[in-house]
CSV table of C-alpha atoms in Angstrom, one decimal:
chain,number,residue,atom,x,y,z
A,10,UNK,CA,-114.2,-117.5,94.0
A,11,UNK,CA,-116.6,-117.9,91.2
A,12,UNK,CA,-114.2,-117.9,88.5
A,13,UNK,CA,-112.4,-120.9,90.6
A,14,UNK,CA,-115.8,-122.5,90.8
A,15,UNK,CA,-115.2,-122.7,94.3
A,16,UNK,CA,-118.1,-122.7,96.8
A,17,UNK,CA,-117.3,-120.2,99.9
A,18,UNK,CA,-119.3,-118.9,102.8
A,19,UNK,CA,-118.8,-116.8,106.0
A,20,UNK,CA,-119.4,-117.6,109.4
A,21,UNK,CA,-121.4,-115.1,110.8
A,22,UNK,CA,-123.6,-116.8,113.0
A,23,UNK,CA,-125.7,-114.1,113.8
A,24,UNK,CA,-127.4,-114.6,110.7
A,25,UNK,CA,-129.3,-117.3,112.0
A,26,UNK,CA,-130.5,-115.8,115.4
A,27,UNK,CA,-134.4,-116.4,115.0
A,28,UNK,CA,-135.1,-112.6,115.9
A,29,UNK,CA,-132.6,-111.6,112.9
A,30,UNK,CA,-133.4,-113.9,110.8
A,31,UNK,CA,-137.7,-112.7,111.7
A,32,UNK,CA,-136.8,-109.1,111.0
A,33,UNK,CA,-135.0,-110.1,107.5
A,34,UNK,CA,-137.7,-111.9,106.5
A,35,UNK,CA,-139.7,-109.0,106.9
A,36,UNK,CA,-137.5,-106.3,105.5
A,37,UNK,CA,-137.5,-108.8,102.5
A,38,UNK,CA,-141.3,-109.0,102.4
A,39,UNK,CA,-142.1,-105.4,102.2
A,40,UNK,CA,-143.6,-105.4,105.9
A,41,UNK,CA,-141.6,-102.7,107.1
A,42,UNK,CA,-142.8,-100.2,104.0
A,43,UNK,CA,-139.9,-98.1,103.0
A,44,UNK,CA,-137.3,-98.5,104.9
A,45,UNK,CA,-135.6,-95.4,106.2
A,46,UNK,CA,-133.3,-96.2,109.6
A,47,UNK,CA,-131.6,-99.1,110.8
A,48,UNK,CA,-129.6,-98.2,114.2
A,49,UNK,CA,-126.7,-100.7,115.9
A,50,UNK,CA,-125.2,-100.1,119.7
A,51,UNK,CA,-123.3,-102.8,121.0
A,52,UNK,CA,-122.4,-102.4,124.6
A,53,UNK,CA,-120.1,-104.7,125.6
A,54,UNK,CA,-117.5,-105.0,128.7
A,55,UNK,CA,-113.7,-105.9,127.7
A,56,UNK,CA,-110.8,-105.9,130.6
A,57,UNK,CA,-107.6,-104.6,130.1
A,58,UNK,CA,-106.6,-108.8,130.7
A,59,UNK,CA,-108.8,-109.1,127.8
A,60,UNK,CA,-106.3,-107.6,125.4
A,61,UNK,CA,-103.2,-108.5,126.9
A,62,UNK,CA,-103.8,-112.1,126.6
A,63,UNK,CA,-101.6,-113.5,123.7
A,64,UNK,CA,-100.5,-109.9,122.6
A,65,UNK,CA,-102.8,-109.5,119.1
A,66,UNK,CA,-106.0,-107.9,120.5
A,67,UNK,CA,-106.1,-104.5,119.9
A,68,UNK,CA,-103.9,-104.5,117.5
A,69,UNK,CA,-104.0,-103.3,113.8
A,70,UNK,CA,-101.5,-105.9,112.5
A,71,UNK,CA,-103.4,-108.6,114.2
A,72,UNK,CA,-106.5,-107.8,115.1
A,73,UNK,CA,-107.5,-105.3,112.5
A,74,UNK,CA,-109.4,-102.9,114.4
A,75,UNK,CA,-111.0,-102.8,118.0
A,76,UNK,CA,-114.8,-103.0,119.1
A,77,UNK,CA,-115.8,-102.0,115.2
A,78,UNK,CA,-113.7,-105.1,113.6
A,79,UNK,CA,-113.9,-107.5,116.2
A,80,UNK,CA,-116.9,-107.3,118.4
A,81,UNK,CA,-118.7,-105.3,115.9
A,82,UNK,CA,-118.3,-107.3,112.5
A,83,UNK,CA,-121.2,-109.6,113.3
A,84,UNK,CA,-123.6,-106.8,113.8
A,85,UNK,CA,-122.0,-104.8,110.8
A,86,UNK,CA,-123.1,-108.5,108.2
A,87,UNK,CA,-126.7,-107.7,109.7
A,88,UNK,CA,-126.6,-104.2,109.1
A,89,UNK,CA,-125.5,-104.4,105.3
A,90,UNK,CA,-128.0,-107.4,104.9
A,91,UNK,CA,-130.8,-105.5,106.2
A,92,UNK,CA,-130.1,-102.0,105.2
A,93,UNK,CA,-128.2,-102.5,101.5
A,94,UNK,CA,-125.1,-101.3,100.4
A,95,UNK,CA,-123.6,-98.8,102.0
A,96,UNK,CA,-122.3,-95.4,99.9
A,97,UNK,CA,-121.6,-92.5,102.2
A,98,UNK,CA,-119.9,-92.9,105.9
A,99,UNK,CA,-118.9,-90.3,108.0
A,100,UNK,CA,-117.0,-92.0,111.4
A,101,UNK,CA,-115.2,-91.6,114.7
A,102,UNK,CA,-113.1,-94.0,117.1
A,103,UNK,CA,-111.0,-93.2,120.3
A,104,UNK,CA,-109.4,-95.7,123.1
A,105,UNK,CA,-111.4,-94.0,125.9
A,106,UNK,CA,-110.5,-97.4,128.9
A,107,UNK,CA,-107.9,-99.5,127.6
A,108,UNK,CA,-104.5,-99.5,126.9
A,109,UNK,CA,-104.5,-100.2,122.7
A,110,UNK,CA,-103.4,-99.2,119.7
A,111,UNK,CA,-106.8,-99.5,118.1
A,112,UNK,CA,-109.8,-98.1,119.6
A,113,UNK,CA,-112.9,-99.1,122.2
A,114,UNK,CA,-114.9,-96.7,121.2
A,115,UNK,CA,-116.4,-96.2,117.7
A,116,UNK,CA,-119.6,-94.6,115.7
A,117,UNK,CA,-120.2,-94.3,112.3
A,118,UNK,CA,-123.1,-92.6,110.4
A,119,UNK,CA,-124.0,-94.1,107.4
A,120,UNK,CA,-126.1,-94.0,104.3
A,121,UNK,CA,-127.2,-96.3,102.3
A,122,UNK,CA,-127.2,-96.5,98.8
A,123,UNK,CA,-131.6,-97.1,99.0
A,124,UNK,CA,-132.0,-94.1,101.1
A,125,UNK,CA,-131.5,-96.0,104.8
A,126,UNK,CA,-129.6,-94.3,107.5
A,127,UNK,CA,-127.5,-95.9,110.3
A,128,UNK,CA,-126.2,-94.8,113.5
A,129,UNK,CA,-123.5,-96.6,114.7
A,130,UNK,CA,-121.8,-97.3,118.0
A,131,UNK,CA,-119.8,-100.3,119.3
A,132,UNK,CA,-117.7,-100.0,122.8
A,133,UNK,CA,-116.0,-102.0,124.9
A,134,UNK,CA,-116.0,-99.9,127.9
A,135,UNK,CA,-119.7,-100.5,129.5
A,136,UNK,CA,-119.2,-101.6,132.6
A,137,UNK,CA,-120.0,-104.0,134.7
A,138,UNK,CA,-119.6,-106.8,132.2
A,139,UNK,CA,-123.4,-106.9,130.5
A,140,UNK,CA,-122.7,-107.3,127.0
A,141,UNK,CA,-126.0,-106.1,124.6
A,142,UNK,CA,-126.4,-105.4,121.1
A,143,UNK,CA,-129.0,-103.0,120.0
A,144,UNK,CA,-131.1,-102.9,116.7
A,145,UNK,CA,-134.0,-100.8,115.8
A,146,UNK,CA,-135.5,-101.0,112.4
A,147,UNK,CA,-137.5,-97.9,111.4
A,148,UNK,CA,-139.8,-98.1,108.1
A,149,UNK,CA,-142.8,-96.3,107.2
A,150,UNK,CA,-145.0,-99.1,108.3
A,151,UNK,CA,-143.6,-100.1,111.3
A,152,UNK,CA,-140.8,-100.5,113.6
A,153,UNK,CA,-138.8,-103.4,115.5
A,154,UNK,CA,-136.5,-103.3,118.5
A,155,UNK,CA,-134.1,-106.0,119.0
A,156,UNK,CA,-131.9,-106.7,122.3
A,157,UNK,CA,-129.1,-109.3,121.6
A,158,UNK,CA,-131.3,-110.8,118.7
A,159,UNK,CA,-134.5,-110.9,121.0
A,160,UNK,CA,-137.5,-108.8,119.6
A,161,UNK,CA,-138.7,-106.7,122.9
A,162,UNK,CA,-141.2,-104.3,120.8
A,163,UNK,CA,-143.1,-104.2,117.6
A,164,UNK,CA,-145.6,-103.4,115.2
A,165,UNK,CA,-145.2,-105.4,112.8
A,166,UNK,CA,-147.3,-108.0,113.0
A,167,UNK,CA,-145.7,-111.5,111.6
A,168,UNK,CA,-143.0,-110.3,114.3
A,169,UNK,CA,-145.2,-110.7,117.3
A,170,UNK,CA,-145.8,-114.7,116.3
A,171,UNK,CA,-143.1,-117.0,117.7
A,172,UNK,CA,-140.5,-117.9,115.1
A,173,UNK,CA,-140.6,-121.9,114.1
A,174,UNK,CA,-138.6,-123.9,116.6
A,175,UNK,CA,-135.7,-124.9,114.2
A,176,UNK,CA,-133.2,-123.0,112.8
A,177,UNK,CA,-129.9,-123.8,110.9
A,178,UNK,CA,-126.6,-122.7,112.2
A,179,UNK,CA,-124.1,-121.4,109.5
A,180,UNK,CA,-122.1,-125.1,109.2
A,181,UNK,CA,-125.2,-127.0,108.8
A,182,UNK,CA,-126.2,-124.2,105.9
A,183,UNK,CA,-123.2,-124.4,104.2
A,184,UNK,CA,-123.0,-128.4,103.9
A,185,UNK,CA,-126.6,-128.2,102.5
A,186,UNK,CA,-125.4,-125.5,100.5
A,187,UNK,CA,-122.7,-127.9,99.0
A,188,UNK,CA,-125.5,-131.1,98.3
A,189,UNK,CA,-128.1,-128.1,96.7
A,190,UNK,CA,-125.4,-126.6,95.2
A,191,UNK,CA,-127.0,-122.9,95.7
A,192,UNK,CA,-124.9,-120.1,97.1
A,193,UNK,CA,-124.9,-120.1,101.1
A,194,UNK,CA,-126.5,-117.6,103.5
A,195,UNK,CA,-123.7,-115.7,104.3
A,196,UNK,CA,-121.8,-115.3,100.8
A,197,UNK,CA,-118.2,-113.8,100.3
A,198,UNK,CA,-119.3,-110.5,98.9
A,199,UNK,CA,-122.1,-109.9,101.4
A,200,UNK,CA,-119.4,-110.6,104.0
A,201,UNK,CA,-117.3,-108.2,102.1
A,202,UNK,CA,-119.8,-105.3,102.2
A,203,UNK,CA,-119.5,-105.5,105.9
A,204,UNK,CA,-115.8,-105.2,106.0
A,205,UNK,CA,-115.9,-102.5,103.7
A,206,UNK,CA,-118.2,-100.7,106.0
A,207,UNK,CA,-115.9,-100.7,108.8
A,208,UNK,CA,-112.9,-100.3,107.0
A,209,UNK,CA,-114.5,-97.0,105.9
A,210,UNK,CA,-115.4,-95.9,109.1
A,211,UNK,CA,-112.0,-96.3,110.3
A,212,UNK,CA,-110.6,-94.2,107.2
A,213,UNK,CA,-113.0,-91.5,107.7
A,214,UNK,CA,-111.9,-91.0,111.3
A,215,UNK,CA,-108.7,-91.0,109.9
A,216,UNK,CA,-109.2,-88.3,107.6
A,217,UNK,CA,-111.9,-86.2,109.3
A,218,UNK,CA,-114.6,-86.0,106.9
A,219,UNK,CA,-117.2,-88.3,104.8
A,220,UNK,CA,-115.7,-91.2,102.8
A,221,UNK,CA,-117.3,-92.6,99.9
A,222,UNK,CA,-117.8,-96.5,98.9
A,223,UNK,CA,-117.7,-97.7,95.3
């Protein structure tokens, strides 16, 4: 992309939840200390009709995973932009409710290369239909809980403000991206990270012992 002097980003909107974006900002600033765990559950309800409509979910050809690719890719870009890049993974996934070729169920354990650890889990299977994501962001000065991008505890203390009213969402980011020509929030090889995370997971399941990442 650079060598085309082409200017690419990546929609992953969650990025610019105001909750993410606070606990960034404060990763960024030090306020957490060291940080040493960053944990991710996303609970989430799929149907069997879910996956049988138009014949790709679930699929590896066409769909490229289950709950880890699809539902879980969003929370995977905030992991990796939180936590770093990631080195050593050690994973799982199963079908456990549904009738796919990929899974509904998976959980990865993951270090980083700065030290963090991550437990993983995304699933499909929670029923009734209540879909929450779940971070918590451990560092040696304080802690954060997150449900679907809302901060519900703290300690840190720029956290317990309200966030400014106005956010950008990832199009109007990347067209001021374009007129300030700078790189946008979400860049290819951030987004690429993430992949590589779950791709890694899946391999490791695969193979029944800890993979490695460049």
């Amino acid at each position: 992309v650079a060598a085309a002097g082409v200017l690419c980003g990546v929609n992953y909107q969650m990025r610019f939840t105001p909750g993410y974006r606070a606990v960034i900002k404060a990763i960024d600033a030090g306020e957490f200390g060291r940080l040493l765990l960053v944990d991710v559950r996303l609970k989430w309800f799929r149907d069997q009709a879910y996956y049988d409509k138009g014949g790709w979910r679930g699929t590896w050809e066409m769909d490229g995973g289950g709950s880890l690719m699809n539902q879980g890719a969003h929370p995977m870009d905030l992991l990796t932009r939180m936590a770093g890049k990631p080195v050593r993974v050690r994973g799982d996934f199963a079908a456990l409710n549904h009738d796919i070729e990929t899974e509904d169920w998976a959980a990865g354990v993951v270090e980083f290369e700065n030290g963090v650890r991550s437990c993983i889990t995304t699933t499909t299977d929670v029923a009734p239909k209540n879909d929450r994501t779940f971070f918590e962001v451990h560092g040696t000065a304080g802690s954060a809980w997150l449900v679907n991008g809302e901060i519900v505890e703290t300690s840190i203390e720029s956290l317990t403000r309200p966030p400014p009213p106005e956010h950008p969402d990832a199009v109007t980011d990347f067209m001021h991206a374009v007129r300030q020509q700078r790189p946008p929030e979400v860049t290819v090889e951030q987004a690429r990270r993430s992949v590589e995370l779950i791709l890694a997971i899946y391999e490791s399941a695969r193979r029944n012992k800890a993979v490695c990442l460049d």
